[in-house]
Tab-separated table of C-alpha atoms and ligand atoms in Angstrom:
chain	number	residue	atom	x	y	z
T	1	UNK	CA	-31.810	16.344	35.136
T	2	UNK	CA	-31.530	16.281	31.399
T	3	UNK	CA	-29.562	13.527	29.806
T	4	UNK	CA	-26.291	13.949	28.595
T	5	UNK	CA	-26.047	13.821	24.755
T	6	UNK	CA	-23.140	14.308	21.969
T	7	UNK	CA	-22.672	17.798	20.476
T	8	UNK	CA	-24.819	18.282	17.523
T	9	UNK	CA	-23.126	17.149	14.381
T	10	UNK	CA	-20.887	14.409	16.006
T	11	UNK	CA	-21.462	10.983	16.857
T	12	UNK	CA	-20.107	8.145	19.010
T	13	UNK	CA	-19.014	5.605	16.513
T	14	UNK	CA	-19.080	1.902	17.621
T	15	UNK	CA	-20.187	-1.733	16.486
T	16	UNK	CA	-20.213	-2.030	12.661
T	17	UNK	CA	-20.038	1.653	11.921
T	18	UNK	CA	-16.464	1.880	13.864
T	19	UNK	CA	-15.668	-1.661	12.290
T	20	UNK	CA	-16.252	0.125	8.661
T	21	UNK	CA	-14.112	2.877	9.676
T	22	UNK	CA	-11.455	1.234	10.501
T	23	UNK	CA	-11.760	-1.179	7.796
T	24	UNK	CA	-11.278	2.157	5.150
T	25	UNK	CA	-8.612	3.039	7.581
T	26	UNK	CA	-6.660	0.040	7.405
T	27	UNK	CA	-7.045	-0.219	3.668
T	28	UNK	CA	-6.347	2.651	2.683
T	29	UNK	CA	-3.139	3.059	4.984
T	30	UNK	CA	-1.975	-0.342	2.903
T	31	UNK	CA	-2.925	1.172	0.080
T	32	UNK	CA	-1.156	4.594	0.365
T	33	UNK	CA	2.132	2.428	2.037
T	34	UNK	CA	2.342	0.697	-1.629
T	35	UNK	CA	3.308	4.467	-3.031
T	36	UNK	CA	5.650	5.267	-0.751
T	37	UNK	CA	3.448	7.724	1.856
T	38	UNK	CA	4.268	7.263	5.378
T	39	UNK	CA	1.939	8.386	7.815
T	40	UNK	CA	2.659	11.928	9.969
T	41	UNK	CA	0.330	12.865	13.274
T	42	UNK	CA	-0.478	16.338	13.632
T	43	UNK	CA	-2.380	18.323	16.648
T	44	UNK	CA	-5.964	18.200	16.221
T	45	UNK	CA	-5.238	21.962	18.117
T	46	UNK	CA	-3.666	24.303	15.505
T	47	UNK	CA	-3.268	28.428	16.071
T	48	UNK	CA	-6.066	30.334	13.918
T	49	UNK	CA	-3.869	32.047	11.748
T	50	UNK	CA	-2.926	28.818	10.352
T	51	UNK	CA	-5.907	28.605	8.484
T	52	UNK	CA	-6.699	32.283	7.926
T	53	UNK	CA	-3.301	32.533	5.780
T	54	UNK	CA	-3.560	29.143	4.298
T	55	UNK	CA	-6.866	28.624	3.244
T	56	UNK	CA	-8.053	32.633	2.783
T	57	UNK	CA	-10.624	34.330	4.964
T	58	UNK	CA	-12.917	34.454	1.777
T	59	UNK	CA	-13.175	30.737	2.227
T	60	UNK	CA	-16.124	29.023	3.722
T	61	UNK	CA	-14.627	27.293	6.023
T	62	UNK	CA	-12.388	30.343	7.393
T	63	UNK	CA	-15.438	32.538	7.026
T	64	UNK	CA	-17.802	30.272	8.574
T	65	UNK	CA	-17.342	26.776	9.640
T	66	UNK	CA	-14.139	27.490	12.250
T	67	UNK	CA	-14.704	26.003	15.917
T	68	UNK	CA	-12.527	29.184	16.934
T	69	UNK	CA	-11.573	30.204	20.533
T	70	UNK	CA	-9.751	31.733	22.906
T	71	UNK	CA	-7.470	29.043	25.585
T	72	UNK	CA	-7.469	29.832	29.026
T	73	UNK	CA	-3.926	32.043	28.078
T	74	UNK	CA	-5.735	34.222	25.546
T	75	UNK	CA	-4.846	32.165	22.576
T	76	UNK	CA	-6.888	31.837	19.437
T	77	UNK	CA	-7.153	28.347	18.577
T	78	UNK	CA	-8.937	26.510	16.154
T	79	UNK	CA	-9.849	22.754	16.063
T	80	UNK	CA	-8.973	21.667	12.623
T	81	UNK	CA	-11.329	21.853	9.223
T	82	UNK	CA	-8.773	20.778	7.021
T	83	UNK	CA	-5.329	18.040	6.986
T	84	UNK	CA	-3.288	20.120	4.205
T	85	UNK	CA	-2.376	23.223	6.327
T	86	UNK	CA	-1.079	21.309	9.644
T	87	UNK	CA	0.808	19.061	7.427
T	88	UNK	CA	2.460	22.466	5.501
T	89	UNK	CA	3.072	24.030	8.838
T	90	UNK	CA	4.710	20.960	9.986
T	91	UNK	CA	6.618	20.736	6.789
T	92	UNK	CA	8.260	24.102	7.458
T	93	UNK	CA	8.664	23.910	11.154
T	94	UNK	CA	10.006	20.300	11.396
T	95	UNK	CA	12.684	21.427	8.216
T	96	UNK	CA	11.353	18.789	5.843
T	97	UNK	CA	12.444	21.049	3.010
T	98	UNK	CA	15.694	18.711	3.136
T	99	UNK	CA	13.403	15.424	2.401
T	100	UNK	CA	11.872	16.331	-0.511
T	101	UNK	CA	10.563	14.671	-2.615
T	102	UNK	CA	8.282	13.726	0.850
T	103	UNK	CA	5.223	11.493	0.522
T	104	UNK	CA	2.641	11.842	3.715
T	105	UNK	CA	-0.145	10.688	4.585
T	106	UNK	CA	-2.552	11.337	7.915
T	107	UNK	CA	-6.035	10.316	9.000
T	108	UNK	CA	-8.504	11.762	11.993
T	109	UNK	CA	-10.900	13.425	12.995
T	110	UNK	CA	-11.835	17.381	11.750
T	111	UNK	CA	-14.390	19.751	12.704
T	112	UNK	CA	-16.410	21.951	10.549
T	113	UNK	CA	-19.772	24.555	12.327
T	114	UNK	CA	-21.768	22.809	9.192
T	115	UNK	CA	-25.136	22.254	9.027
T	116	UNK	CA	-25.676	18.435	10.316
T	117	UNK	CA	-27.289	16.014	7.733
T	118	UNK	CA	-26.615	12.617	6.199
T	119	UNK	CA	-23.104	12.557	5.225
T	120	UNK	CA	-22.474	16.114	6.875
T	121	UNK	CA	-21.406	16.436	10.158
T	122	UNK	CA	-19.380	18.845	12.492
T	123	UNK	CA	-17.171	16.180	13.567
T	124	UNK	CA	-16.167	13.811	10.614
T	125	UNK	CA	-12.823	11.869	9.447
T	126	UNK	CA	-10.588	11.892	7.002
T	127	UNK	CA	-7.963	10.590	5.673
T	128	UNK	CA	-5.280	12.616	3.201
T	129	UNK	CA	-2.287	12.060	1.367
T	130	UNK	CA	0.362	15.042	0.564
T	131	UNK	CA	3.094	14.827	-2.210
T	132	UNK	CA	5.731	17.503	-1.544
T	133	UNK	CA	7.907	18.859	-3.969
T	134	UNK	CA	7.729	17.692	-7.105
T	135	UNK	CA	6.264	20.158	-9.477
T	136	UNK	CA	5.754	17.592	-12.354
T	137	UNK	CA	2.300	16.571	-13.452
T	138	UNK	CA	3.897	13.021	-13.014
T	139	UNK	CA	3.173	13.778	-8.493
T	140	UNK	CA	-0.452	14.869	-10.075
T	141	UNK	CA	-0.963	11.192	-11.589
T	142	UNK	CA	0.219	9.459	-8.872
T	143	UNK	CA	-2.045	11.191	-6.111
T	144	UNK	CA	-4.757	10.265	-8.443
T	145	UNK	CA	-3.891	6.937	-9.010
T	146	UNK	CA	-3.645	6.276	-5.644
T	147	UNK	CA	-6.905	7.659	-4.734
T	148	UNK	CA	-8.541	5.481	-7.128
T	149	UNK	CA	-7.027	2.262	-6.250
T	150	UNK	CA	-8.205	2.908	-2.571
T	151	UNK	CA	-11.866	3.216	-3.883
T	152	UNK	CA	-11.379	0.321	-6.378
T	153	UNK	CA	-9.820	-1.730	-3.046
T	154	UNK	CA	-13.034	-0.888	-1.443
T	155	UNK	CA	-15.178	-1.943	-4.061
T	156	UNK	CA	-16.753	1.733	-4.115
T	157	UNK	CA	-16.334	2.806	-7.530
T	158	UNK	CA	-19.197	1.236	-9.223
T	159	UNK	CA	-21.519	4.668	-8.046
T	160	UNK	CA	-18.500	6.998	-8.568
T	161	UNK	CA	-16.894	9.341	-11.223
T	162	UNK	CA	-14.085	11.276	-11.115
T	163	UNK	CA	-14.854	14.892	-12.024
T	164	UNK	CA	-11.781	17.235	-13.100
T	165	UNK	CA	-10.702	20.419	-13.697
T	166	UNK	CA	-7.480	23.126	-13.855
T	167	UNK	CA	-7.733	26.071	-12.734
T	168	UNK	CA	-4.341	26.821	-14.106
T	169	UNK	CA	-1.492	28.973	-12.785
T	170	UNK	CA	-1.702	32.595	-11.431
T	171	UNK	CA	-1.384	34.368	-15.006
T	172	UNK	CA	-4.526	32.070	-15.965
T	173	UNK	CA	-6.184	32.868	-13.224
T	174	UNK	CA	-5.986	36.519	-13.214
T	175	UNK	CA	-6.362	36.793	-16.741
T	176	UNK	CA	-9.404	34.529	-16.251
T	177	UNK	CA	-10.800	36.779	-13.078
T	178	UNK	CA	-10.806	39.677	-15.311
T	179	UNK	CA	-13.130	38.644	-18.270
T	180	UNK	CA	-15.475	36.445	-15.602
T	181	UNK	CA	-15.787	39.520	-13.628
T	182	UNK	CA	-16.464	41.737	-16.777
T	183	UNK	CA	-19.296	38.974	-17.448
T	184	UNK	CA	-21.006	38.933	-13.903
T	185	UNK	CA	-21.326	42.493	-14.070
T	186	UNK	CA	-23.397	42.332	-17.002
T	187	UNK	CA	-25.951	39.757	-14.844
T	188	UNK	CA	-25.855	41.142	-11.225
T	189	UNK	CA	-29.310	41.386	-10.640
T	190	UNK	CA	-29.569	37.675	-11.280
T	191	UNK	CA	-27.287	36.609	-9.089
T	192	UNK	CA	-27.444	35.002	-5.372
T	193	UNK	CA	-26.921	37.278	-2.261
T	194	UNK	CA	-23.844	34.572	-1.803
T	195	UNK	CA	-22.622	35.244	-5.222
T	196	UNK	CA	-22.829	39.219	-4.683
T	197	UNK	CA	-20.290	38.768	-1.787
T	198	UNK	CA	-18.052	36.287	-4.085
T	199	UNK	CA	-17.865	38.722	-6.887
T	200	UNK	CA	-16.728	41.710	-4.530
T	201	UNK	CA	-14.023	38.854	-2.810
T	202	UNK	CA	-13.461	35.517	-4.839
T	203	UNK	CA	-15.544	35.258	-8.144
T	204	UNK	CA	-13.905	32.142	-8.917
T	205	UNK	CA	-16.008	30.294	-6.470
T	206	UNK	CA	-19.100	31.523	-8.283
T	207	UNK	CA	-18.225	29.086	-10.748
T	208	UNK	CA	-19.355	26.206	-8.133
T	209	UNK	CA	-22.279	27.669	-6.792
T	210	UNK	CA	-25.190	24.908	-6.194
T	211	UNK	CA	-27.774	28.267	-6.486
T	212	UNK	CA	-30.331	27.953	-9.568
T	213	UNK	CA	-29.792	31.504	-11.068
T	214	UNK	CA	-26.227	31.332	-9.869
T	215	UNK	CA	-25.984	28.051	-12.342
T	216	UNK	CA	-28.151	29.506	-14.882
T	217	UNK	CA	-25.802	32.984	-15.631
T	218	UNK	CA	-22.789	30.341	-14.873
T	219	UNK	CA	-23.799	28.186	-18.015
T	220	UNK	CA	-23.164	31.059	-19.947
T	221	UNK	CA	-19.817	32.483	-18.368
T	222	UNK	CA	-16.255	32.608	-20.111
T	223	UNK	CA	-14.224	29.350	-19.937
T	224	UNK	CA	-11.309	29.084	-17.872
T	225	UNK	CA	-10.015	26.578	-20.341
T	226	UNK	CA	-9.815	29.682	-23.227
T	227	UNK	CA	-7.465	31.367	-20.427
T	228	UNK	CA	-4.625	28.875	-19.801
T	229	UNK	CA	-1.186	30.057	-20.740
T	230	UNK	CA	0.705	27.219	-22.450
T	231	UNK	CA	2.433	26.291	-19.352
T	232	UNK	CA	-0.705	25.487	-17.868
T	233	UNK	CA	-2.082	24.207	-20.621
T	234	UNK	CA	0.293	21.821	-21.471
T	235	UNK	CA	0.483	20.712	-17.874
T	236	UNK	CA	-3.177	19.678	-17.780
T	237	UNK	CA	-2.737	17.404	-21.000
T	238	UNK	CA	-0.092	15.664	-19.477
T	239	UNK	CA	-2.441	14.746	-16.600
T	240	UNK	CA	-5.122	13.682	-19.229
T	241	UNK	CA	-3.243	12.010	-21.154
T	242	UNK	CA	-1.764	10.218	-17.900
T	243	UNK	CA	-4.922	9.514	-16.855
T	244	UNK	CA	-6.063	7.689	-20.127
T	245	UNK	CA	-2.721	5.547	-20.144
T	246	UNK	CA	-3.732	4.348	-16.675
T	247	UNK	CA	-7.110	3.709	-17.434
T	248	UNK	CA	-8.543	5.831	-15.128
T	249	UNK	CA	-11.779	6.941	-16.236
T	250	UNK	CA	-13.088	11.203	-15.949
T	251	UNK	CA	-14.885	14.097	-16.865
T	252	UNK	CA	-13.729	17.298	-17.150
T	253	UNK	CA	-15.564	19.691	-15.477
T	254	UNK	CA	-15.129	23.321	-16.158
T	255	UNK	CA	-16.505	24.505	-12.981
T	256	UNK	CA	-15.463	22.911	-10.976
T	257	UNK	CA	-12.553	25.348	-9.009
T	258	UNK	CA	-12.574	23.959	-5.296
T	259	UNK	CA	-13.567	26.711	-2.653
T	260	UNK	CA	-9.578	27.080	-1.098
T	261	UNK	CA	-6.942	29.639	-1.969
T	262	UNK	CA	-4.207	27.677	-2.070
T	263	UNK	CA	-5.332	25.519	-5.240
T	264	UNK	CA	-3.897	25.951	-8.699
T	265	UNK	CA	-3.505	24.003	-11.693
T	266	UNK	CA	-5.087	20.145	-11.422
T	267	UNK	CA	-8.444	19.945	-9.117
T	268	UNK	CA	-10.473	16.978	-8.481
T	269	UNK	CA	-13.545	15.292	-6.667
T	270	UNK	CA	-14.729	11.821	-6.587
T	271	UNK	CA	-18.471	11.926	-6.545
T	272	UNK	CA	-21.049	9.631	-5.686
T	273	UNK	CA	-24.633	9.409	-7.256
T	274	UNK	CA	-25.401	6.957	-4.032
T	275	UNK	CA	-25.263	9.617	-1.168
T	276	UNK	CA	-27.572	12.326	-2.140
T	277	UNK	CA	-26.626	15.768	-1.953
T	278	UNK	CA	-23.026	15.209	-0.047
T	279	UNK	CA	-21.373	12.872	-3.230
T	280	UNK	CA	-17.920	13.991	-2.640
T	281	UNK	CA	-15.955	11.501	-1.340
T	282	UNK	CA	-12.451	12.284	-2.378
T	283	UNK	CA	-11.211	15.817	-3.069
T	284	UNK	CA	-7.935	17.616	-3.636
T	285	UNK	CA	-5.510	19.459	-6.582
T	286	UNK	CA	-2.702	20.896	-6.275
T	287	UNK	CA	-1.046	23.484	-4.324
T	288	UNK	CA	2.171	25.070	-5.292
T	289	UNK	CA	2.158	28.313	-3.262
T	290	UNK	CA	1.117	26.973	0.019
T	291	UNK	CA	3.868	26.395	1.675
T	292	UNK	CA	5.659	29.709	0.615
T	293	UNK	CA	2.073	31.554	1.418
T	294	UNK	CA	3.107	30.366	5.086
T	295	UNK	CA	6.523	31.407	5.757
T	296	UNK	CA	8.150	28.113	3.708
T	297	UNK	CA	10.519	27.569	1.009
T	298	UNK	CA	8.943	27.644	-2.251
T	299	UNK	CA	7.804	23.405	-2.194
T	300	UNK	CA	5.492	22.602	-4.885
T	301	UNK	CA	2.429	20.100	-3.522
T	302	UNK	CA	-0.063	17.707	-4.636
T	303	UNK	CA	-2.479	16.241	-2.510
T	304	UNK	CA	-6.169	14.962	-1.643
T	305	UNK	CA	-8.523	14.118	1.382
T	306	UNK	CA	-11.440	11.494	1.561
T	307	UNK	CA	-14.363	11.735	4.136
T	308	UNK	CA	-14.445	8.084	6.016
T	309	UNK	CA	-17.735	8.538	7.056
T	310	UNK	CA	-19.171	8.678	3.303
T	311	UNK	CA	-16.952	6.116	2.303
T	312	UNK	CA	-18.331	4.257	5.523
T	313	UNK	CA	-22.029	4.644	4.217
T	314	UNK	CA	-20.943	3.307	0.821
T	315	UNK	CA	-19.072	0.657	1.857
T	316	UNK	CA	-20.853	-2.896	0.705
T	317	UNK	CA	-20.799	-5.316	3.556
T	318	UNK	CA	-17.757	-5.762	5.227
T	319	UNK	CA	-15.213	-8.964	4.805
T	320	UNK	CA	-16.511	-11.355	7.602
T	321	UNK	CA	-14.071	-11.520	11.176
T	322	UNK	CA	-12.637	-14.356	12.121
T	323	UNK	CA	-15.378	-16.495	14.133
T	324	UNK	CA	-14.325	-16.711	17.848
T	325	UNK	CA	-13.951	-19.823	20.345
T	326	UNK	CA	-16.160	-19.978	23.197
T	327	UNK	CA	-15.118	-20.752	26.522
T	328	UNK	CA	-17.444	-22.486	28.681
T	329	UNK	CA	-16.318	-23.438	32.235
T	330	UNK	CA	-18.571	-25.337	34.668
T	331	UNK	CA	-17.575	-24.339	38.432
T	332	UNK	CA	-15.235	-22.564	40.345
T	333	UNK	CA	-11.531	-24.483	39.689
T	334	UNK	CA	-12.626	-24.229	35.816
T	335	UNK	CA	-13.770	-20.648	36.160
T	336	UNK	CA	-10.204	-20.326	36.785
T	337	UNK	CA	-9.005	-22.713	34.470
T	338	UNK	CA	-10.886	-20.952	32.061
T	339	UNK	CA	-8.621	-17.591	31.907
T	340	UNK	CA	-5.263	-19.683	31.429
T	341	UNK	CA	-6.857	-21.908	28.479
T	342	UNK	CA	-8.250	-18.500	27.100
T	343	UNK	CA	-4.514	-16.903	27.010
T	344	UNK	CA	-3.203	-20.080	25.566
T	345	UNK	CA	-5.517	-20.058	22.536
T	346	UNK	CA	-4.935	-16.616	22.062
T	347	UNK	CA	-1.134	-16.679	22.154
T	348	UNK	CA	-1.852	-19.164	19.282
T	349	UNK	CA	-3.813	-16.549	17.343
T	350	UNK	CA	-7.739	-17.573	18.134
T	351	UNK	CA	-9.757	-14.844	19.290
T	352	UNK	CA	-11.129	-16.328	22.229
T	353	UNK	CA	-14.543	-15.318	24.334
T	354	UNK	CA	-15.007	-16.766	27.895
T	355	UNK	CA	-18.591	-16.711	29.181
T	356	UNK	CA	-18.717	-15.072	32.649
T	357	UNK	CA	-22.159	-15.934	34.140
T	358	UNK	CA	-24.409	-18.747	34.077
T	359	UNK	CA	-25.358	-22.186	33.291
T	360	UNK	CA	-24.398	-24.816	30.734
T	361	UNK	CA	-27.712	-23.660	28.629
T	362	UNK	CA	-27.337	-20.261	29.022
T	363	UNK	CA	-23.204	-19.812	27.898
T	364	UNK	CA	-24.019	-22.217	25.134
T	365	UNK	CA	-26.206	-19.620	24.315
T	366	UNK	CA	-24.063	-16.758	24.909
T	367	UNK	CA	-21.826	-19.269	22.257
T	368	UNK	CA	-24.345	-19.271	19.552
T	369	UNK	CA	-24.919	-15.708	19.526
T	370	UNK	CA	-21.144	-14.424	19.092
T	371	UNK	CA	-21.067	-16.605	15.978
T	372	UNK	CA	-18.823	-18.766	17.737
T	373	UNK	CA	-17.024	-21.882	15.727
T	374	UNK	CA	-16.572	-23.960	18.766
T	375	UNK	CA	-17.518	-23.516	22.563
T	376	UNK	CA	-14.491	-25.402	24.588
T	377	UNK	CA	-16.645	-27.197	27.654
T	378	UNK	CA	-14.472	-27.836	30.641
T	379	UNK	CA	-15.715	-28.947	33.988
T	380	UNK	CA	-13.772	-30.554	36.913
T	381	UNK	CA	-13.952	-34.038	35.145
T	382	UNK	CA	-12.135	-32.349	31.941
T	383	UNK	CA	-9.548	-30.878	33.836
T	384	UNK	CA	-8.482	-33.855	35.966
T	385	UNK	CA	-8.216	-36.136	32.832
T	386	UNK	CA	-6.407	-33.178	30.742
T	387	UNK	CA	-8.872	-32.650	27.869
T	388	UNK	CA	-11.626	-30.460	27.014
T	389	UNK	CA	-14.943	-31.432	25.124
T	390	UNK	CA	-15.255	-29.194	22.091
T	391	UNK	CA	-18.572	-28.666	20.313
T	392	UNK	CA	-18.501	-27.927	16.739
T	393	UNK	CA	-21.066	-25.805	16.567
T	394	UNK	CA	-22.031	-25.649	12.693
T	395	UNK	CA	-22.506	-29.541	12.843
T	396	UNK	CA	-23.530	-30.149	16.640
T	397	UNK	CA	-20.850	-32.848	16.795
T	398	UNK	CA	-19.019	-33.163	20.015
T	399	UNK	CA	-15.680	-34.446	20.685
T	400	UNK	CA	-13.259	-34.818	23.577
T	401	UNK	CA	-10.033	-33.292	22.541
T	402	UNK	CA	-6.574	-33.434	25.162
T	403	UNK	CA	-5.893	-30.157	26.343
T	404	UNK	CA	-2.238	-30.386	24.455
T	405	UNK	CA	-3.829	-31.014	21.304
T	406	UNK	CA	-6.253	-28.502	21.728
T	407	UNK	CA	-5.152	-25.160	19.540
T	408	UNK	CA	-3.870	-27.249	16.731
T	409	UNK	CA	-7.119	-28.709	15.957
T	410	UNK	CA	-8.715	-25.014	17.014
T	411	UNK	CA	-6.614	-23.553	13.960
T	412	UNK	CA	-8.357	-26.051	11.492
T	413	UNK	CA	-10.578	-23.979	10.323
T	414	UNK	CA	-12.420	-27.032	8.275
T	415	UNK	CA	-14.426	-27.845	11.567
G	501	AMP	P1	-12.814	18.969	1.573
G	501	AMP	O1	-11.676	19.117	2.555
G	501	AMP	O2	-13.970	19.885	1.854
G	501	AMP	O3	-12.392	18.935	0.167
G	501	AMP	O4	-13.403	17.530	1.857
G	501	AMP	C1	-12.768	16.335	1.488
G	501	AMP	C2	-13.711	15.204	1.800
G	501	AMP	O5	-14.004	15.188	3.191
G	501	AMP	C3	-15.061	15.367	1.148
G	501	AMP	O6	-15.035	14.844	-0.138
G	501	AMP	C4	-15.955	14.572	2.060
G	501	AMP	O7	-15.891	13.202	1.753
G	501	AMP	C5	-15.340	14.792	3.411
G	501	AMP	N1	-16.068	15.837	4.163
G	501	AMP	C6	-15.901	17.183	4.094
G	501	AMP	N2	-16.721	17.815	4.948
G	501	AMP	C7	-17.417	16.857	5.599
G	501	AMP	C8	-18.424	16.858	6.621
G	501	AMP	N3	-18.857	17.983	7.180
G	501	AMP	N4	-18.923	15.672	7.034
G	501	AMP	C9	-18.485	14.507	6.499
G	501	AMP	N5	-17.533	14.440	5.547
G	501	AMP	C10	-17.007	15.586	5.094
């Protein structure tokens, strides 16, 4: 019989790679906490047309990259691509309209039918934050700020730059799609088999193509920039000019336009030159007709996602963990001596490791290679006088300590 392995494009994460993740986790969440966000849990299980409305079917991940079925009832059901569209829905079905201005933030896993390579994979995390309801450029600054102080926290940002665009609001755009189409039409033959399908249904997105001759007519194309009303134009340079007060280094990149529908006005990806051809690491913009695009009231949003598993492979090394005790019993009444000592310690804040099998040698061993501080030695002898001999183990001194003084001079972390 063959053996039983994970789906293609997802991975069982333990050891240091599930240490790093939740290391980004836990930062970030204190991170995020410091603005304000507060954290909201939404089904991993949302129904197709969630997605389909929110993100548009021209989309790659609607088109594409959907683990879609049908339940057992007959229900189309989608495992999630995306954070932004369950949080929406559960903005309009939960009646948050009355707690705006609403900071939230989320984190978990998402699934995408990608291709599987480094830093690409079917099953992947993130972690997002949403700003709902404020239509200033202010919410923009502060998404962004945020997002950069996690990376900063991390100590990421030395192989990152922060790459930025607007794709202004719907008068820009459709004055915009008008002249870019006008242009493409003059340079069909030149252009991708993707690209043909993107002119018919989003032309926009040609913009980002990663296709030679699709970058190659690009570097030629209209601006966006020469088709901002002065609305959208003057929100943009508040967001520069924002970001310059705060310090907060970018580019501008014209094309960059983000593949989703419900985008307008600021977009933005972190990139890394460290992780080949995946280098975003932190994506979003903002998203003012989302919400109404589903059914909501008209709620004004701002938001990004980053991937933890790219952040994971960037990470430098992790913060060392506190070094454990070792519990070594010799024979049966310390065996069971052994488990109440253990809980002791531990109620006193020492992570604690008891040896299970074998001899002296062999636990002292077992010691040595958790990167234990001490190894607590208790035999019959130990427990009838009430003490415990405690090897230090960077310094191989050995001491007998009474078992009541025992976690105080555990927690002094000078031995
Ligand atoms: P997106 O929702 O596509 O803007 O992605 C936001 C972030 O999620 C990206 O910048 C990546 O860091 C991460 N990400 C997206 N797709 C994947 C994937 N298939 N595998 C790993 N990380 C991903």
């Amino acid at each position: 019989m063959s053996q039983l392995q994970t789906v293609r494009g997802t991975r069982d994460l333990f050891q240091d790679a599930n240490q790093r993740h939740r290391f980004i986790e836990t930062t970030a969440s204190r991170v995020v906490e410091l603005y304000g966000f507060e954290e909201i849990q939404t089904p991993i299980l949302e129904p197709a047309g969630l997605f389909k409305r929110g993100l548009g079917d021209t989309s790659d991940i609607v088109s594409k990259q959907m683990y879609l079925f049908k339940d057992l009832g007959g229900d189309e059901l989608v495992l999630r691509p995306e954070g932004t569209a369950g949080v929406a829905r559960a903005f309009i079905q939960e009646g948050m309209s009355q707690l705006t201005p609403l900071k939230l933030f989320y984190r978990g896993p998402m699934f995408r039918y990608e291709r599987p390579q480094k830093g690409r994979y079917r099953q992947f995390h993130q972690f997002g934050v949403e700003l709902l309801g404020v239509e200033k450029p202010q919410a923009d600054l502060e998404v962004l700020a945020c997002g950069y102080r996690i990376l900063k926290e991390l100590g990421v940002l030395g192989s990152i730059t922060l790459h930025l665009n607007t794709i202004g609001d719907e008068a820009s755009r459709a004055a915009y799609r008008d002249k870019l189409v006008g242009y493409l039409n003059t340079r069909k033959s030149e252009l991708s088999q993707d690209s043909l399908w993107r002119l018919e249904n989003n032309p926009l997105r040609i913009l980002d193509s990663k296709d030679p001759g699709d970058k190659n007519v690009v570097a030629s194309a209209p601006k966006l920039s020469d088709s901002l009303t002065p609305e959208a134009k003057a929100f943009f340079d508040a967001v520069l000019i924002g970001l310059k007060a705060l310090e907060i280094p970018f580019i501008i990149d014209d094309n960059l336009v983000r593949g989703l529908d419900y985008y307008c006005h600021t977009v933005f990806e972190f990139t890394t030159d460290a992780l080949g051809s995946q280098n975003a690491v932190l994506a979003g913009g903002r998203y003012d007709g989302l919400i109404k695009d589903l059914g909501g009231p008209q709620t004004p949003g701002v938001g990004w996602a980053f991937g933890i598993d790219r952040l994971a492979e960037l990470l430098p090394d992790l913060p060392a963990s506190p070094e454990p005790i070792a519990i070594v019993p010799l024979g049966d009444e310390a065996e069971q001596a052994a488990i109440l000592l253990s809980e002791k310690l531990r109620s006193a804040g020492l992570k604690t490791d008891i040896g299970y099998s074998g001899n002296l040698a062999k636990r002292m061993k077992r010691a040595d290679k958790i990167g234990a501080r001490a190894a607590v030695i208790i035999g019959s002898n130990e427990l009838t006088a009430g003490v415990a001999q405690v090897k230090w183990l960077k310094t191989g001194t050995q001491e007998s300590i009474a078992l009541s003084e025992l976690s105080n001079r555990l927690l002094d972390t000078d031995n």
